[in-house]
Coordinates of C-alpha atoms and ligand atoms in Angstrom, one line a residue:
M227 CA 0.0 0.0 0.0
T228 CA 2.7 2.4 1.1
N229 CA 4.7 1.5 -1.9
T230 CA 1.9 2.2 -4.3
L231 CA 1.4 5.6 -2.7
E232 CA 5.1 6.4 -2.8
R233 CA 5.5 5.3 -6.4
R234 CA 2.7 7.6 -7.4
L235 CA 4.1 10.5 -5.5
E236 CA 7.6 9.9 -6.9
A237 CA 6.2 9.9 -10.4
E238 CA 4.3 13.1 -9.8
L239 CA 7.4 14.7 -8.3
E240 CA 9.4 13.8 -11.4
Q241 CA 6.7 15.3 -13.5
F242 CA 6.9 18.6 -11.4
I243 CA 10.6 18.7 -12.3
R244 CA 9.9 18.1 -16.0
D245 CA 7.2 20.8 -16.0
G246 CA 9.6 23.2 -14.3
V247 CA 7.2 23.7 -11.3
Y248 CA 9.2 21.8 -8.7
K249 CA 10.0 24.1 -5.7
R250 CA 13.5 23.8 -4.4
L251 CA 14.0 25.1 -0.9
N252 CA 16.6 27.8 -0.3
F253 CA 18.2 27.6 3.1
L254 CA 19.1 30.8 4.8
D255 CA 21.8 31.0 7.4
S256 CA 21.3 34.5 8.7
P257 CA 18.4 36.6 9.9
Q258 CA 15.7 37.5 7.4
G259 CA 16.7 40.9 6.0
P260 CA 17.4 42.9 2.8
R261 CA 20.6 40.8 2.4
V262 CA 20.8 37.3 3.6
K263 CA 23.3 34.4 3.6
M264 CA 21.8 31.8 1.4
E265 CA 23.4 28.3 1.5
G266 CA 25.4 27.6 -1.6
R267 CA 24.9 31.2 -2.9
G268 CA 26.6 33.5 -0.4
E269 CA 25.1 36.9 0.1
V270 CA 21.9 37.5 -1.7
I271 CA 19.6 40.5 -1.9
I272 CA 16.1 39.5 -1.0
L273 CA 13.2 41.0 -3.0
S274 CA 10.8 38.3 -1.9
S275 CA 10.1 38.4 1.8
N276 CA 7.1 39.9 3.6
N277 CA 9.4 41.6 6.0
Y278 CA 8.0 44.9 4.7
L279 CA 9.2 47.1 7.6
G280 CA 12.4 45.2 8.4
L281 CA 11.1 44.5 11.9
S282 CA 12.1 40.8 12.0
A283 CA 15.7 42.0 12.9
Q284 CA 14.7 45.1 14.9
P285 CA 16.6 44.9 18.2
E286 CA 13.5 45.9 20.3
V287 CA 11.6 43.0 18.7
I288 CA 14.3 40.5 19.2
D289 CA 14.9 41.6 22.8
A290 CA 11.2 41.3 23.6
G291 CA 11.2 37.7 22.4
K292 CA 14.3 36.9 24.5
A293 CA 12.8 38.5 27.6
A294 CA 9.6 36.5 27.0
L295 CA 11.6 33.3 26.7
D296 CA 13.0 33.9 30.2
R297 CA 9.7 35.0 31.7
W298 CA 7.3 32.5 30.2
G299 CA 9.4 29.7 28.7
A300 CA 9.4 28.2 25.3
G301 CA 5.8 27.4 24.7
T302 CA 2.3 27.2 26.1
A303 CA 1.9 23.4 26.3
S304 CA -1.8 23.8 26.1
V305 CA -4.6 25.2 24.1
R306 CA -6.1 28.5 25.0
F307 CA -9.2 27.4 27.0
I308 CA -7.4 24.8 29.1
C309 CA -4.3 26.4 30.5
G310 CA -2.5 27.9 27.5
T311 CA -3.7 31.5 27.9
F312 CA -0.8 33.7 29.1
T313 CA -1.0 37.4 30.2
V314 CA 1.0 38.2 27.1
H315 CA -1.8 37.0 24.9
R316 CA -4.2 39.5 26.4
A317 CA -1.6 42.3 25.9
L318 CA -1.1 41.2 22.3
E319 CA -4.8 41.0 21.5
S320 CA -5.4 44.5 22.9
A321 CA -2.4 45.8 20.8
C322 CA -3.8 44.1 17.6
A323 CA -7.3 45.5 18.1
R324 CA -5.8 49.0 18.8
L325 CA -3.7 48.8 15.6
V326 CA -6.4 47.7 13.2
G327 CA -9.2 49.7 14.8
T328 CA -11.6 46.9 16.0
P329 CA -13.1 46.7 19.5
A330 CA -11.4 43.4 20.3
S331 CA -9.1 40.8 18.7
L332 CA -8.2 37.1 19.1
S333 CA -4.8 35.6 18.3
F334 CA -4.2 32.5 16.3
V335 CA -1.0 30.6 15.5
S336 CA -1.3 31.8 11.9
A337 CA -3.5 34.0 9.7
W338 CA -4.2 30.8 7.8
N339 CA -5.8 29.5 11.0
A340 CA -7.7 32.7 11.6
N341 CA -9.2 32.6 8.0
E342 CA -10.0 29.0 8.5
A343 CA -11.7 29.6 11.8
V344 CA -14.0 32.6 11.0
P345 CA -16.4 31.4 8.4
A346 CA -16.7 27.8 9.7
T347 CA -17.3 29.1 13.2
L348 CA -19.6 32.0 12.6
L349 CA -21.8 30.7 9.8
G350 CA -24.6 28.1 9.7
E351 CA -26.8 26.3 7.2
D352 CA -29.0 29.4 6.6
D353 CA -26.1 31.7 5.8
I354 CA -23.9 32.5 2.7
V355 CA -20.3 33.6 2.3
I356 CA -19.4 35.6 -0.8
S357 CA -15.7 35.8 -1.7
D358 CA -13.6 37.9 -4.2
Q359 CA -12.3 35.7 -7.0
L360 CA -8.7 36.5 -6.2
N361 CA -8.8 36.0 -2.5
H362 CA -5.9 34.2 -0.8
A363 CA -5.8 30.4 -0.6
S364 CA -6.5 30.5 3.2
I365 CA -9.8 32.2 2.6
I366 CA -10.7 29.8 -0.2
D367 CA -9.9 26.8 2.0
G368 CA -11.6 28.4 5.0
I369 CA -14.8 28.7 2.9
R370 CA -14.5 25.2 1.6
L371 CA -14.2 24.0 5.2
A372 CA -17.2 26.2 6.3
K373 CA -19.3 24.7 3.5
A374 CA -18.4 21.1 4.5
I375 CA -18.9 21.7 8.2
T376 CA -21.9 24.0 8.2
R377 CA -23.5 23.4 4.8
C378 CA -23.6 27.2 4.3
Q379 CA -24.0 28.5 0.8
T380 CA -21.0 30.0 -1.0
A381 CA -20.5 32.3 -4.0
V382 CA -17.7 34.1 -5.7
Y383 CA -17.8 37.6 -7.2
R384 CA -15.5 38.7 -10.0
H385 CA -12.3 40.4 -8.7
S386 CA -13.2 43.8 -7.2
D387 CA -16.4 43.9 -9.3
L388 CA -18.9 45.6 -7.1
A389 CA -21.8 45.2 -9.6
D390 CA -21.2 41.4 -9.5
L391 CA -21.0 41.4 -5.7
E392 CA -24.3 43.4 -5.6
S393 CA -26.0 40.8 -7.8
K394 CA -24.8 38.0 -5.7
L395 CA -26.0 39.8 -2.5
T396 CA -29.4 40.4 -4.1
A397 CA -29.7 36.8 -5.0
A398 CA -28.8 35.9 -1.4
R399 CA -31.3 38.3 0.3
D400 CA -33.2 35.3 1.9
R401 CA -30.1 34.2 3.8
R402 CA -29.8 34.8 7.5
V403 CA -26.2 36.1 7.3
R404 CA -24.4 37.3 4.3
L405 CA -20.6 37.4 4.9
V406 CA -18.5 39.1 2.2
I407 CA -14.7 38.4 2.3
T408 CA -12.0 40.2 0.5
D409 CA -8.2 40.6 0.8
G410 CA -7.2 44.1 1.8
V411 CA -4.2 43.9 -0.5
F412 CA -4.2 41.2 -3.2
S413 CA -0.8 39.5 -2.8
M414 CA -0.2 38.5 -6.4
E415 CA -1.3 41.8 -7.9
G416 CA -0.4 44.3 -5.2
S417 CA -3.8 45.9 -5.8
I418 CA -5.9 47.3 -3.0
A419 CA -9.6 46.4 -2.2
R420 CA -12.1 49.2 -2.7
L421 CA -13.2 49.2 0.9
P422 CA -15.4 52.3 0.9
D423 CA -17.4 50.9 -2.0
L424 CA -17.5 47.4 -0.5
L425 CA -18.7 48.9 2.9
E426 CA -21.4 50.8 1.1
V427 CA -22.7 47.8 -0.8
C428 CA -22.5 45.6 2.3
R429 CA -24.3 48.1 4.5
R430 CA -27.1 48.4 1.9
H431 CA -27.5 44.6 1.8
H432 CA -27.1 44.2 5.6
A433 CA -24.0 42.0 4.9
V434 CA -21.0 41.5 7.2
L435 CA -17.6 42.6 5.7
M436 CA -14.5 40.6 6.5
V437 CA -11.1 41.8 5.2
D438 CA -7.9 39.8 5.3
D439 CA -5.3 42.5 5.7
S440 CA -2.2 40.3 5.9
H441 CA -0.4 42.4 3.2
G442 CA -1.9 45.7 4.4
T443 CA -1.2 45.7 8.1
G444 CA 1.9 47.7 8.9
V445 CA 2.2 48.7 5.2
L446 CA -0.8 50.8 4.1
G447 CA -2.1 54.1 5.6
A448 CA -0.2 57.0 7.0
T449 CA 0.7 55.1 10.2
G450 CA 0.6 51.5 8.9
R451 CA -2.9 50.6 10.3
G452 CA -3.7 49.0 7.1
T453 CA -6.1 49.1 4.2
A454 CA -8.8 50.6 6.3
E455 CA -6.5 53.5 7.2
H456 CA -5.5 53.9 3.5
C457 CA -9.2 54.1 2.6
G458 CA -10.2 56.3 5.5
V459 CA -12.5 53.7 7.0
V460 CA -10.8 52.7 10.3
G461 CA -13.4 51.3 12.7
D462 CA -15.9 50.5 9.9
V463 CA -14.9 47.0 8.8
D464 CA -16.7 44.3 10.8
I465 CA -14.0 41.7 10.9
I466 CA -10.3 42.1 10.0
T467 CA -8.0 39.1 9.9
S468 CA -4.3 39.6 9.6
T469 CA -0.9 38.0 10.1
L470 CA 1.9 38.7 12.6
G471 CA 4.2 37.0 10.1
K472 CA 4.8 39.7 7.6
A473 CA 5.2 43.4 8.3
L474 CA 4.7 42.9 12.1
G475 CA 8.0 41.3 12.7
G476 CA 7.7 38.4 10.4
A477 CA 7.7 35.7 13.0
A478 CA 4.4 33.9 12.9
G479 CA 0.9 34.1 14.1
G480 CA -2.3 35.8 13.1
F481 CA -5.4 37.4 14.6
A482 CA -9.0 38.2 14.0
G483 CA -10.1 41.7 15.0
A484 CA -13.8 42.1 15.5
S485 CA -16.5 43.0 18.1
A486 CA -16.1 41.5 21.6
A487 CA -19.0 39.1 20.9
V488 CA -17.4 37.8 17.7
C489 CA -14.0 37.3 19.4
D490 CA -15.7 35.7 22.4
Y491 CA -17.7 33.3 20.2
L492 CA -14.5 32.4 18.3
T493 CA -12.8 31.7 21.7
Q494 CA -15.7 29.4 22.6
R495 CA -16.2 27.6 19.3
A496 CA -13.3 28.0 16.8
R497 CA -11.8 24.6 16.3
P498 CA -8.2 25.8 15.6
Q499 CA -8.5 27.6 19.0
L500 CA -10.0 24.7 20.9
F501 CA -7.8 21.9 19.5
S502 CA -4.4 23.5 18.8
N503 CA -1.8 25.1 21.1
A504 CA -1.8 28.8 21.6
L505 CA 0.7 31.2 20.1
P506 CA 4.1 30.9 21.9
P507 CA 4.7 33.7 24.3
T508 CA 8.0 34.6 22.7
V509 CA 6.2 35.3 19.4
A510 CA 3.4 37.2 21.1
A511 CA 5.9 39.4 22.9
S512 CA 7.9 40.1 19.8
S513 CA 4.7 41.0 18.0
I514 CA 3.7 43.4 20.7
A515 CA 7.1 45.1 20.4
S516 CA 6.6 45.3 16.6
I517 CA 3.3 47.0 17.0
E518 CA 4.7 49.4 19.6
Y519 CA 7.7 50.1 17.3
L520 CA 5.3 50.8 14.4
E521 CA 3.2 53.1 16.6
A522 CA 6.3 55.1 17.6
H523 CA 7.8 55.2 14.2
P524 CA 5.3 56.0 11.4
E525 CA 8.2 57.3 9.4
R526 CA 9.2 53.7 8.7
V527 CA 5.9 53.3 6.8
T528 CA 6.6 56.5 4.8
H529 CA 10.1 55.2 4.0
L530 CA 8.7 51.9 2.8
R531 CA 6.4 53.8 0.5
E532 CA 9.2 55.9 -0.9
Q533 CA 11.4 52.9 -1.4
A534 CA 8.6 51.1 -3.3
S535 CA 7.9 54.0 -5.6
Y536 CA 11.6 54.5 -6.3
F537 CA 12.0 50.8 -7.3
R538 CA 8.8 50.9 -9.4
E539 CA 9.8 54.1 -11.2
R540 CA 13.3 52.8 -12.0
L541 CA 11.8 49.5 -13.4
L542 CA 9.6 51.6 -15.7
E543 CA 12.6 53.7 -16.8
L544 CA 14.4 50.4 -17.7
G545 CA 11.5 49.4 -19.9
F546 CA 9.8 46.9 -17.7
K547 CA 6.1 47.1 -17.3
P548 CA 5.3 46.4 -13.6
L549 CA 1.6 46.3 -12.7
P550 CA 0.6 49.8 -11.6
G551 CA -0.1 50.1 -7.9
E552 CA 0.7 51.8 -4.6
T553 CA 1.9 48.9 -2.5
P554 CA 5.4 47.4 -2.0
I555 CA 4.3 44.4 -4.0
I556 CA 5.6 45.0 -7.6
P557 CA 4.7 42.2 -10.1
V558 CA 6.4 42.2 -13.5
I559 CA 4.3 40.2 -15.9
L560 CA 6.3 37.9 -18.3
G561 CA 3.7 35.7 -19.9
D562 CA 4.4 32.0 -19.5
T563 CA 5.6 30.2 -16.5
S564 CA 8.9 29.1 -17.9
A565 CA 9.8 32.7 -18.7
A566 CA 9.1 33.7 -15.1
I567 CA 11.1 30.8 -13.6
R568 CA 14.0 31.5 -16.0
M569 CA 14.0 35.2 -15.1
S570 CA 14.0 34.3 -11.4
D571 CA 16.8 31.7 -11.8
L572 CA 19.0 34.2 -13.7
L573 CA 18.4 37.0 -11.2
L574 CA 19.5 34.6 -8.5
S575 CA 22.7 33.9 -10.3
E576 CA 23.2 37.7 -10.1
G577 CA 22.7 37.5 -6.4
V578 CA 19.1 38.8 -6.3
F579 CA 16.3 36.6 -5.1
V580 CA 12.9 37.3 -6.7
T581 CA 10.3 34.5 -6.9
G582 CA 8.7 33.6 -10.3
F583 CA 5.0 32.6 -10.1
G584 CA 3.1 30.7 -12.8
Y585 CA -0.1 29.0 -13.4
P586 CA -2.1 27.8 -11.3
V587 CA -1.0 30.4 -8.7
V588 CA -1.7 33.2 -11.2
P589 CA -4.0 33.0 -14.3
Q590 CA -2.7 31.2 -17.4
G591 CA -0.4 33.5 -19.5
Q592 CA 0.2 36.0 -16.7
A593 CA 3.2 34.4 -15.1
R594 CA 5.3 36.9 -13.3
V595 CA 8.2 37.7 -11.1
R596 CA 7.0 39.5 -7.9
C597 CA 9.2 42.0 -6.2
Q598 CA 8.5 42.9 -2.6
I599 CA 10.3 46.0 -1.3
S600 CA 11.2 46.5 2.4
A601 CA 11.9 49.7 4.3
A602 CA 15.1 47.9 5.4
H603 CA 16.4 47.9 1.8
T604 CA 19.0 50.6 1.2
R605 CA 19.2 52.5 -2.0
D606 CA 22.3 50.5 -2.7
D607 CA 20.4 47.2 -2.3
L608 CA 17.7 48.5 -4.7
D609 CA 20.2 49.9 -7.2
Q610 CA 22.1 46.6 -7.3
A611 CA 18.9 44.7 -7.8
L612 CA 17.9 47.1 -10.6
A613 CA 21.2 46.6 -12.3
A614 CA 20.6 42.8 -12.2
F615 CA 17.1 43.4 -13.7
A616 CA 18.6 45.5 -16.5
K617 CA 21.3 42.9 -17.3
I618 CA 18.9 39.9 -17.3
G619 CA 16.1 41.8 -19.0
R620 CA 18.4 42.7 -21.9
Q621 CA 19.7 39.1 -22.0
L622 CA 16.2 37.7 -22.3
G623 CA 15.1 40.4 -24.8
L624 CA 12.5 41.8 -22.4
I625 CA 13.6 45.4 -22.5
Ligands
PLP822 C1 -3.4 37.3 2.1 C2 -2.8 36.3 3.0 N1 -3.6 35.8 4.0 C3 -3.1 34.9 4.9 C4 -1.9 34.4 4.8 C5 -1.4 33.4 5.8 O1 -0.6 34.0 6.7 P1 0.2 33.2 7.8 O2 1.6 33.0 7.3 O3 0.1 34.0 9.1 O4 -0.6 31.9 8.0 C6 -1.0 34.9 3.8 C7 0.4 34.4 3.6 O5 0.9 34.1 2.6 C8 -1.5 35.9 2.9 O6 -0.8 36.3 1.9

């Protein structure tokens, strides 16, 4: 039996290699940062991490984790409701709620878990969840799970198409609860959800709006409070899920920000909360330090924005056509998957790490390399990366 399974898996893995979609892991031997030590490659400029603010190596963030290790030990050894809730969780949850502008929040070991928990816990058979077509995989799987567990209805609206959402909401007017879910920032496009319009449509249809702001938190808005701040609607979104594993220090963890009742209900009933250990205190403490750093240093967010527009403008000057946008996610469309993978490989041979994404992660014919800029990049880092883009772009006849 095992042999049959292994033979099939081995055959599929070989096919992945032949198709050029096999993912080889790159081992880093230094902290995550604008330049890392990559095993077998030496020093490499990273244009692919979610460390948007460079906080994963911020001394205050590291020190907070070390102090937490001494004070609370390595882990919780329990789920939240038994004996895994530490005082640091309460402090983290009030910091997350304050940051994103919700009355309360509840931490999870990942944003994936938060997105998996919310629809399956809050919805029932009489309800419907309506999702943007380009939402993140964790939302898609969270909805699949909700459908399997609760038998709720599901629907998908065309990406950012408010008229399509409106027609789905109209068709769902007999449902008890209509939950609309969107990413705040769409991670493959770098585009921003139209939150004021979404809120207006949702209010008119008495729908609940949930925003996954994993790529917006710490990144968008004058002070990094996310897509809601960018759009001028802080306090208006019903449920915000986000990660602690990107701009906020890049360790791990996630949270759901919402009303006290929603967070309490998730504490009572969300299965990833009930049956999986709580976030380690070290990570919780580092995340609090990240949030406090962000609150004290809004200029880091401004700097991130300046760095991203510098890189985007220089790419345009070189003759590349990055997708237009305002976020530090800068995709350069190359067409087919093999072109994106080749570009990424050649850039790595120049000491610049940029991931290539192809079908099925992005639509057929829209394979791309996706650059992610960090406030920690120096102009020197960005200029060196741009020189590599220019060299490889010419070599491949792209510019
Ligand atoms: C939009 C979005 N949501 C959720 C997640 C999952 O975050 P985490 O790593 O905290 O599970 C990601 C990570 O890639 C993401 O891009």
